[in-house]
Amino acid sequence: MAELADTVPGADTVTYTPADAPVLRALLHCVRDESGQAALDVLAERELEDSAASGAYQTPRATGRPDGPLAHPAPRRPYPARVLDPACGSGSLLAAAARHGATGLFAQDLLPVQAQRTAVRLRLAAPEAHVAVRVGDTLRADAFADLTADAVLCNPPYADRDWGHDELAYDPRWAYGLPPRAESELAWAQHALSHLTPAAFAVMLLPPATASRASGRRVRAELLRSGALRAVVSLPPGAATPLHIGLHLWILQRPQPGGGDRQTVLFIDATAEPRPHDPSTLHGSANLATRSRGGRAPLDWSALSTAVLDHWQAFDAGPAHFTDQPGTACAVPVVELLDDLVDITPTRQVRVTPPSADPAAVAKNARHLEDRLKESALALAEAGAHTAWTTADEESRSWRTVTVSDLARGGALTVHRAVPAARGSQDTPLPPGQAGLSTLTGRDLATDRGGRRSDPGHPRPPRRPRPRRRRRARGMPTRPAHPPDPARSRTPRSLVPRGLPVGRGQRQQRHHRLHVAAYRPSAPAGPPAAA
């Protein structure tokens, strides 16, 4: 019990009373009938629901199983002995590392229930391994500050703006630059690198925006220049929570002093990996993004893990001799990635053409367009084979013009007056006797169509512009009702003394009235008033 209390955080404070005997008996029956892991998951999920913890995403079991891409960072080398997970969650990654043969398992999580869940799970999965699980904020209060692990596996929280940007501005872990406030994922990546031994690997599951956001381009550039970033793998949607987007796997390696420079980075686009009973291959990525969660076919993790690990093994064995696979994997020089954006999205680096382009469909469409072009060319040649246009010569001088009223008066045509049609009504048909005859509309006359031609010798006189009428506001009198008051009239600027402000306020108007009164002619002096 003492060893268990040292392994499971908070176990020393748990006490039982005789009243808890029925609950413990039911728990023992659940462990015996199902398993200890099943009982642990049920209790932990219930505790998470009651605590209303947010931002806790569970790593899929398939991602962390022994043949998963997260569990084995270096397949050609002996498996690391000491493995660290700084954001352990349910502990699935460390459990997979224990099945591979890891003997030292270190974990930390902010939520006490997740830390306790990881500790119990690791005790069940690897009873002989050394397990150390701590509770606390990993970035602000690192419980394993002096630990150097042989590997780091982590699925950190996403989009956490309160990760301690101001408090940790001068932290020595930021060897590749201070992560911006909105780039908590880059802080986790540098935290993982700080806990690695030289040449050791770290595998992290990160959102796709971390590879392309403009705020983190400087840190990404330093990771590329130093050779710490070795590979980026894009997973298909549904591989991990959140299921509607495809997450990325970052494979990091701590630079070794005196080691060779790493000139290339591996990019693997696994978004188009086939699913069971799904015939689509290249078009799978487009279908995956549009399927609903209930209708999405399960991922073929065996095929996905095999494809990713095969490419990574070939690249790790010899980056200079790696053979690119068009549309799937390629090794890109670091110099080509150090541009203004430093975008390390695998889809942008791997796919030259859109994934929805089908060569057979493109060829069929090209043949169809070629046939249409040939038909158009033949039709144009036939249209140009007609005889030349004949001129009117002297006949145009004998042409006469006639007005519509003259034709109507002589019975040569009938004028139908246009009547505004109601909504939903149909056009009025012509009389039976006039069916099939040519019709001349007002639009034809306005646009000189339908046989009416303008004579070049007698051009139409220009249209006289209609004078604009000034509209008077309703109620405005046509002339002033009384003569203007000189005291209220505005004083000319030339009569205002210098320094006196001119404006429309009450103060200026008072000065104007005084000024006008001063310039009025005074009345002749009369006889003095009688006392």
XYZ file of C-alpha atoms in Angstrom:
531
model
C 0.000 0.000 0.000
C 2.883 2.365 0.700
C 4.280 1.830 -2.804
C 0.837 2.414 -4.274
C 0.518 5.654 -2.333
C 3.816 6.868 -3.782
C 2.712 6.028 -7.332
C -0.894 7.267 -7.408
C -1.256 10.995 -6.589
C -3.609 11.600 -3.671
C -3.914 7.940 -2.717
C -2.707 8.585 0.834
C -5.727 10.775 1.566
C -8.319 8.162 0.602
C -10.059 6.465 3.532
C -12.890 3.952 3.694
C -15.589 3.320 6.251
C -17.804 0.261 6.839
C -20.550 2.114 4.943
C -18.423 1.911 1.757
C -18.342 -1.888 1.784
C -21.222 -2.349 -0.753
C -19.566 0.065 -3.187
C -16.197 -1.669 -2.881
C -17.824 -5.063 -3.302
C -19.548 -3.917 -6.512
C -16.247 -2.522 -7.780
C -14.477 -5.837 -7.153
C -17.214 -7.683 -9.073
C -16.782 -5.252 -12.004
C -13.031 -5.828 -12.037
C -13.476 -9.587 -11.919
C -16.165 -9.740 -14.635
C -14.840 -7.067 -16.989
C -11.310 -5.945 -16.208
C -9.462 -3.481 -14.072
C -8.911 -1.199 -17.057
C -12.639 -1.122 -17.909
C -13.582 -0.244 -14.328
C -10.891 2.461 -14.295
C -12.161 4.051 -17.503
C -15.755 4.129 -16.254
C -14.819 5.766 -12.961
C -12.488 8.281 -14.607
C -15.009 9.326 -17.238
C -17.649 9.801 -14.554
C -15.244 11.945 -12.540
C -14.431 14.062 -15.619
C -18.126 14.677 -16.237
C -18.701 15.737 -12.646
C -15.681 18.043 -12.598
C -16.698 19.764 -15.888
C -13.087 19.788 -17.060
C -12.610 21.416 -20.479
C -9.854 20.971 -23.028
C -9.127 17.330 -22.095
C -8.948 15.288 -25.309
C -8.343 11.565 -25.099
C -5.679 10.100 -27.351
C -7.176 7.338 -29.525
C -6.118 3.857 -28.551
C -5.212 3.022 -32.133
C -2.779 5.960 -32.263
C -0.920 4.764 -29.222
C -1.010 1.024 -29.739
C 2.258 -0.834 -30.348
C 2.126 -0.510 -34.122
C 0.797 3.066 -34.039
C 2.765 6.020 -35.404
C 3.002 7.672 -31.973
C 4.327 4.730 -30.027
C 7.604 3.972 -31.816
C 9.615 7.070 -32.802
C 12.706 5.086 -33.955
C 11.701 1.617 -35.218
C 15.237 0.593 -36.293
C 16.759 1.350 -32.883
C 16.271 -0.171 -29.422
C 13.207 1.211 -27.737
C 13.938 4.031 -25.254
C 14.126 3.036 -21.621
C 12.814 6.267 -20.074
C 9.770 7.858 -21.672
C 8.100 11.124 -20.617
C 4.575 12.354 -21.324
C 4.221 15.951 -20.003
C 0.445 16.030 -20.738
C -0.436 12.400 -20.058
C -4.236 12.559 -20.007
C -5.488 8.976 -19.772
C -1.976 7.532 -20.105
C -2.537 5.583 -23.320
C 0.786 6.662 -24.863
C 2.849 5.566 -21.882
C 0.911 2.302 -21.710
C 1.897 1.611 -25.322
C 5.517 2.499 -24.487
C 5.411 0.022 -21.595
C 4.243 -2.724 -23.942
C 7.240 -1.923 -26.165
C 9.616 -2.417 -23.255
C 10.066 0.985 -21.598
C 11.147 0.605 -17.995
C 10.845 4.200 -16.774
C 7.501 5.977 -17.249
C 7.136 9.620 -16.221
C 3.901 11.596 -16.547
C 2.337 14.866 -15.446
C -1.115 16.357 -15.939
C -3.017 19.389 -14.723
C -6.157 17.437 -13.782
C -5.810 15.234 -10.674
C -8.279 12.667 -12.002
C -6.234 12.216 -15.181
C -3.006 11.829 -13.241
C -4.578 9.204 -10.964
C -6.026 7.429 -13.987
C -2.615 7.299 -15.672
C -0.907 5.999 -12.547
C -3.374 3.148 -12.059
C -3.310 2.294 -15.746
C 0.466 2.074 -15.844
C 0.511 -0.070 -12.729
C -1.883 -2.453 -14.449
C -0.005 -2.435 -17.793
C 3.581 -2.581 -16.467
C 3.789 -3.751 -12.845
C 7.589 -4.028 -12.986
C 8.250 -0.612 -14.529
C 9.191 2.482 -12.587
C 6.189 4.811 -12.669
C 6.236 8.450 -11.563
C 3.085 10.533 -12.065
C 2.680 14.102 -10.818
C -0.154 16.640 -10.727
C 0.442 20.229 -11.824
C 0.825 22.712 -14.641
C 3.679 21.364 -16.730
C 4.742 24.642 -18.329
C 4.508 26.765 -15.175
C 5.575 24.148 -12.596
C 7.571 21.361 -14.223
C 7.680 18.394 -11.847
C 10.561 16.787 -13.781
C 12.767 19.815 -14.369
C 16.000 17.795 -13.966
C 14.860 14.788 -16.016
C 16.410 13.932 -19.378
C 14.346 11.245 -21.061
C 15.183 8.971 -23.955
C 11.884 9.791 -25.683
C 8.914 12.128 -25.264
C 5.395 11.211 -26.387
C 2.794 13.931 -26.001
C -0.680 15.002 -27.080
C -0.756 18.509 -25.544
C -3.817 20.752 -25.138
C -4.606 23.000 -28.092
C -5.182 26.759 -28.411
C -4.373 27.584 -24.795
C -3.661 31.329 -24.617
C -3.182 31.219 -20.841
C -0.100 29.002 -20.868
C 2.153 31.511 -19.082
C 3.551 33.718 -21.829
C 4.309 36.687 -19.567
C 5.509 34.614 -16.611
C 7.864 32.423 -18.649
C 9.309 35.070 -20.953
C 12.903 34.355 -19.826
C 12.594 30.608 -19.358
C 15.712 28.704 -20.539
C 13.549 26.156 -22.360
C 12.882 28.601 -25.204
C 16.117 27.835 -27.037
C 14.396 28.364 -30.418
C 12.634 31.614 -29.563
C 9.893 32.788 -27.221
C 6.612 31.236 -28.400
C 3.901 33.826 -29.101
C 0.897 33.981 -26.841
C -1.303 32.193 -29.399
C 1.282 29.455 -30.052
C 1.072 27.257 -26.962
C 1.799 24.209 -29.131
C 5.269 25.551 -29.946
C 5.877 26.008 -26.215
C 5.058 22.336 -25.677
C 7.376 21.353 -28.523
C 10.295 23.238 -26.994
C 9.461 21.812 -23.559
C 9.697 18.324 -25.036
C 13.061 19.085 -26.676
C 14.458 20.420 -23.390
C 13.826 17.057 -21.697
C 15.536 14.926 -24.367
C 18.991 13.520 -24.365
C 21.095 14.405 -27.436
C 19.836 12.620 -30.574
C 16.687 11.444 -28.778
C 13.257 11.720 -30.417
C 9.976 13.363 -29.455
C 6.666 12.642 -31.199
C 3.815 15.110 -30.717
C 0.214 15.224 -31.941
C -0.541 18.846 -32.902
C -3.308 20.756 -34.754
C -2.654 21.605 -38.418
C -2.696 25.369 -37.777
C 0.599 25.070 -35.892
C 2.360 24.368 -39.186
C 1.109 27.464 -41.002
C 0.166 30.271 -38.580
C 2.089 33.457 -39.289
C 2.685 34.172 -35.600
C 4.866 31.081 -35.188
C 6.980 31.318 -38.337
C 10.116 32.485 -36.480
C 10.098 29.548 -34.062
C 9.414 27.132 -36.917
C 12.311 28.633 -38.868
C 14.673 28.074 -35.923
C 13.486 24.490 -35.548
C 14.290 23.932 -39.216
C 17.677 25.658 -39.153
C 18.857 23.712 -36.128
C 17.669 20.379 -37.518
C 15.324 19.737 -34.582
C 12.300 19.142 -36.814
C 12.758 15.895 -38.709
C 9.322 15.008 -40.116
C 5.700 16.186 -40.289
C 2.880 13.693 -40.930
C -0.709 14.723 -41.712
C -3.324 12.257 -40.455
C -6.783 11.846 -42.005
C -9.851 13.362 -40.316
C -11.283 11.116 -37.649
C -7.904 9.852 -36.465
C -8.054 11.810 -33.199
C -10.189 14.329 -31.363
C -11.375 16.728 -32.749
C -12.589 14.362 -35.440
C -13.565 16.937 -38.063
C -9.962 17.943 -38.875
C -6.825 16.012 -39.688
C -4.137 16.438 -37.039
C -0.378 16.464 -37.594
C 2.411 14.351 -36.148
C 5.652 16.211 -35.508
C 8.806 14.133 -35.105
C 11.464 16.167 -33.286
C 15.049 15.214 -32.517
C 17.327 17.102 -30.188
C 20.441 18.234 -32.067
C 23.603 16.436 -31.052
C 26.706 18.549 -30.364
C 29.159 18.000 -33.178
C 26.634 16.055 -35.220
C 26.083 16.502 -38.920
C 23.738 19.107 -40.291
C 20.301 17.895 -41.285
C 19.537 19.371 -44.687
C 16.102 17.833 -45.434
C 12.741 17.369 -43.711
C 10.352 14.498 -44.418
C 6.700 15.268 -45.218
C 4.099 12.494 -45.310
C 0.518 13.118 -46.414
C -1.575 10.265 -45.023
C -4.937 11.959 -45.525
C -5.633 9.829 -48.611
C -4.976 6.470 -46.975
C -7.729 3.951 -47.886
C -10.296 2.831 -45.358
C -11.780 -0.655 -45.063
C -14.368 -1.369 -47.753
C -13.629 2.004 -49.322
C -12.412 1.747 -52.941
C -11.337 5.379 -53.077
C -7.630 6.066 -52.802
C -6.607 9.403 -54.248
C -10.110 10.755 -53.775
C -10.430 9.505 -50.230
C -9.338 12.772 -48.649
C -12.151 14.693 -50.305
C -14.720 12.128 -49.168
C -13.411 11.956 -45.612
C -13.885 15.646 -45.032
C -17.521 15.594 -46.226
C -18.738 12.511 -44.412
C -20.600 12.851 -41.200
C -19.300 11.461 -37.970
C -21.906 8.722 -37.905
C -21.343 7.774 -41.543
C -17.544 7.894 -41.578
C -15.925 4.547 -42.195
C -13.381 3.460 -39.566
C -9.730 4.026 -40.323
C -7.549 1.136 -41.361
C -4.905 1.721 -38.709
C -2.795 -1.210 -39.819
C -2.397 0.162 -43.356
C -1.956 3.724 -42.061
C 0.733 2.799 -39.529
C 2.556 0.608 -42.018
C 2.663 3.368 -44.641
C 3.855 6.039 -42.192
C 6.472 3.857 -40.490
C 7.844 2.563 -43.804
C 8.458 6.086 -45.086
C 9.975 7.197 -41.795
C 12.298 4.183 -41.600
C 13.534 4.754 -45.143
C 14.156 8.436 -44.409
C 15.833 7.810 -41.047
C 18.168 5.242 -42.581
C 19.466 7.696 -45.189
C 17.838 11.097 -45.836
C 20.048 11.704 -48.869
C 18.930 8.425 -50.511
C 15.221 8.745 -49.782
C 13.023 8.208 -52.836
C 10.027 10.520 -53.027
C 6.574 9.041 -53.473
C 4.440 11.457 -55.544
C 1.351 12.482 -53.661
C 2.364 10.664 -50.463
C 5.859 11.451 -49.165
C 8.809 13.629 -50.113
C 12.004 14.983 -48.568
C 12.218 18.772 -48.936
C 15.463 20.730 -48.424
C 15.420 23.098 -45.477
C 16.474 26.008 -47.709
C 13.249 25.748 -49.695
C 11.164 25.935 -46.514
C 12.752 29.117 -45.136
C 10.560 31.631 -46.958
C 8.333 34.404 -45.642
C 5.638 31.976 -44.463
C 7.680 28.943 -43.289
C 4.643 26.792 -44.031
C 5.408 23.154 -43.191
C 1.995 21.715 -44.018
C 2.554 18.271 -45.623
C -0.260 18.711 -48.141
C 1.365 21.837 -49.542
C 4.787 20.226 -49.795
C 3.754 16.807 -51.124
C 0.878 17.388 -53.520
C 1.781 19.139 -56.762
C -1.702 18.746 -58.271
C -5.042 18.794 -56.445
C -5.922 15.394 -54.968
C -9.305 15.401 -56.719
C -7.745 15.376 -60.223
C -8.386 12.059 -61.964
C -6.057 11.476 -64.957
C -8.682 9.450 -66.814
C -11.347 12.104 -66.287
C -8.961 14.872 -67.331
C -8.051 13.003 -70.539
C -11.724 12.370 -71.346
C -12.562 16.041 -70.825
C -9.640 17.086 -73.044
C -10.856 14.835 -75.876
C -14.367 16.240 -75.555
C -13.091 19.815 -75.761
C -10.925 18.914 -78.761
C -13.949 17.491 -80.608
C -15.962 20.642 -79.895
C -13.101 22.780 -81.181
C -13.013 20.817 -84.420
C -16.776 21.187 -84.897
C -16.560 24.933 -84.309
C -13.722 25.246 -86.811
C -15.725 23.360 -89.464
C -18.794 25.524 -88.838
C -16.665 28.655 -89.195
C -15.219 27.402 -92.474
C -18.710 26.699 -93.825
C -19.887 30.169 -92.832
C -16.969 31.747 -94.668
C -17.745 29.825 -97.875
C -20.795 31.993 -98.732
C -20.735 34.361 -101.707
C -19.542 37.921 -101.291
C -21.922 40.642 -100.190
C -23.506 42.676 -103.028
C -23.733 46.448 -102.836
C -26.862 48.495 -103.546
C -24.992 50.832 -105.930
C -27.333 53.470 -107.341
C -30.508 51.785 -106.080
C -30.118 53.334 -102.638
C -30.836 56.778 -104.094
C -34.370 55.687 -105.135
C -35.245 54.337 -101.683
C -38.078 56.192 -100.004
C -39.012 56.460 -96.368
C -42.501 56.154 -94.953
C -43.916 56.646 -91.486
C -45.836 54.110 -89.468
C -48.967 56.240 -89.605
C -48.862 56.281 -93.413
C -48.541 52.507 -93.534
C -51.370 52.082 -91.018
C -53.550 54.509 -92.988
C -52.933 52.579 -96.190
C -53.653 49.229 -94.546
C -50.090 47.931 -94.981
C -49.711 47.193 -91.285
C -51.785 47.042 -88.121
C -50.715 48.787 -84.922
C -51.379 46.944 -81.668
C -51.253 49.118 -78.576
C -49.244 47.744 -75.671
C -51.323 47.200 -72.550
C -49.639 46.627 -69.148
C -50.068 42.967 -68.406
C -51.084 41.757 -64.984
C -48.804 39.479 -62.978
C -49.121 35.895 -64.059
C -50.933 36.714 -67.328
C -49.799 35.433 -70.704
C -49.165 37.272 -73.967
C -52.236 38.091 -76.031
C -52.172 36.023 -79.234
C -52.401 37.687 -82.606
C -55.619 37.463 -84.588
C -55.885 34.346 -86.761
C -55.621 36.328 -89.936
C -52.311 37.896 -88.932
C -50.543 34.792 -87.696
C -47.181 34.243 -89.351
C -46.686 37.884 -90.366
C -43.656 39.904 -89.347
C -44.054 42.048 -86.266
C -42.332 45.369 -85.665
C -42.031 46.496 -82.053
C -41.103 49.797 -80.481
C -37.723 48.414 -79.455
C -36.997 47.652 -83.117
C -37.688 51.240 -84.008
C -35.583 52.592 -81.154
C -32.603 50.420 -82.063
C -32.964 50.757 -85.872
C -33.787 47.122 -86.350
C -36.426 45.364 -88.320
C -35.887 47.079 -91.684
C -35.705 50.669 -90.592
C -32.332 52.043 -91.620
C -30.875 55.484 -91.035
C -29.863 57.510 -94.095
C -26.168 58.569 -93.890
C -26.933 61.641 -95.956
C -29.690 62.812 -93.615
C -28.642 62.008 -90.102
C -31.159 62.245 -87.322
C -31.045 65.631 -85.576
C -29.628 65.495 -82.084
C -32.125 65.125 -79.313
C -32.753 68.295 -77.391
C -31.853 67.806 -73.736
C -34.727 68.245 -71.360
C -34.194 71.130 -68.966
C -33.889 70.145 -65.346
C -36.566 71.497 -63.091
C -35.723 72.524 -59.604
C -38.094 70.976 -57.150
C -39.391 73.114 -54.351
C -39.980 71.567 -50.976
C -43.590 71.108 -50.029
C -44.930 74.125 -48.107
C -42.125 76.509 -49.154
C -43.524 79.932 -50.220
C -42.657 81.247 -53.647
C -41.559 84.633 -52.286
C -40.668 85.875 -48.799
C -43.621 86.786 -46.610
C -41.906 89.866 -45.117
C -38.836 91.937 -45.986
C -35.586 90.771 -44.419
C -34.439 92.334 -41.171
C -31.113 94.182 -41.577
C -30.192 93.333 -37.994
C -30.432 89.601 -38.777
C -28.628 89.756 -42.069
C -25.096 88.538 -42.244
C -22.468 91.258 -42.177
C -20.016 91.255 -45.064
C -16.608 90.076 -44.060
C -15.061 93.317 -45.314
C -17.074 95.350 -42.729
C -16.150 93.213 -39.735
C -13.275 94.666 -37.670
C -10.069 92.690 -37.758
C -9.854 90.129 -34.975
C -13.613 89.672 -34.658
C -14.577 85.989 -35.290
C -17.085 85.309 -38.027
C -19.352 82.310 -37.674
C -22.867 81.049 -37.141
C -22.933 80.695 -33.349
C -24.944 82.832 -31.002
C -21.846 84.720 -29.883
C -20.892 85.702 -33.435
C -24.475 86.721 -34.258
C -24.544 89.046 -31.234
C -21.319 90.735 -32.422
C -22.762 91.082 -35.919
C -25.872 92.803 -34.638
C -23.801 95.200 -32.583
C -21.580 95.894 -35.557
C -24.549 96.569 -37.870
C -26.118 98.893 -35.288
C -22.851 100.797 -35.021
C -22.795 101.421 -38.765
C -26.430 102.577 -39.045
C -26.904 106.315 -39.839
C -27.811 108.183 -36.675
C -30.935 110.434 -36.508
C -30.443 114.261 -36.639
C -30.103 115.873 -33.301
C -33.297 117.640 -32.203
C -33.989 120.252 -29.585
C -33.155 119.275 -26.075
C -35.944 117.709 -24.156
C -37.665 119.774 -21.590
C -36.703 119.082 -18.082
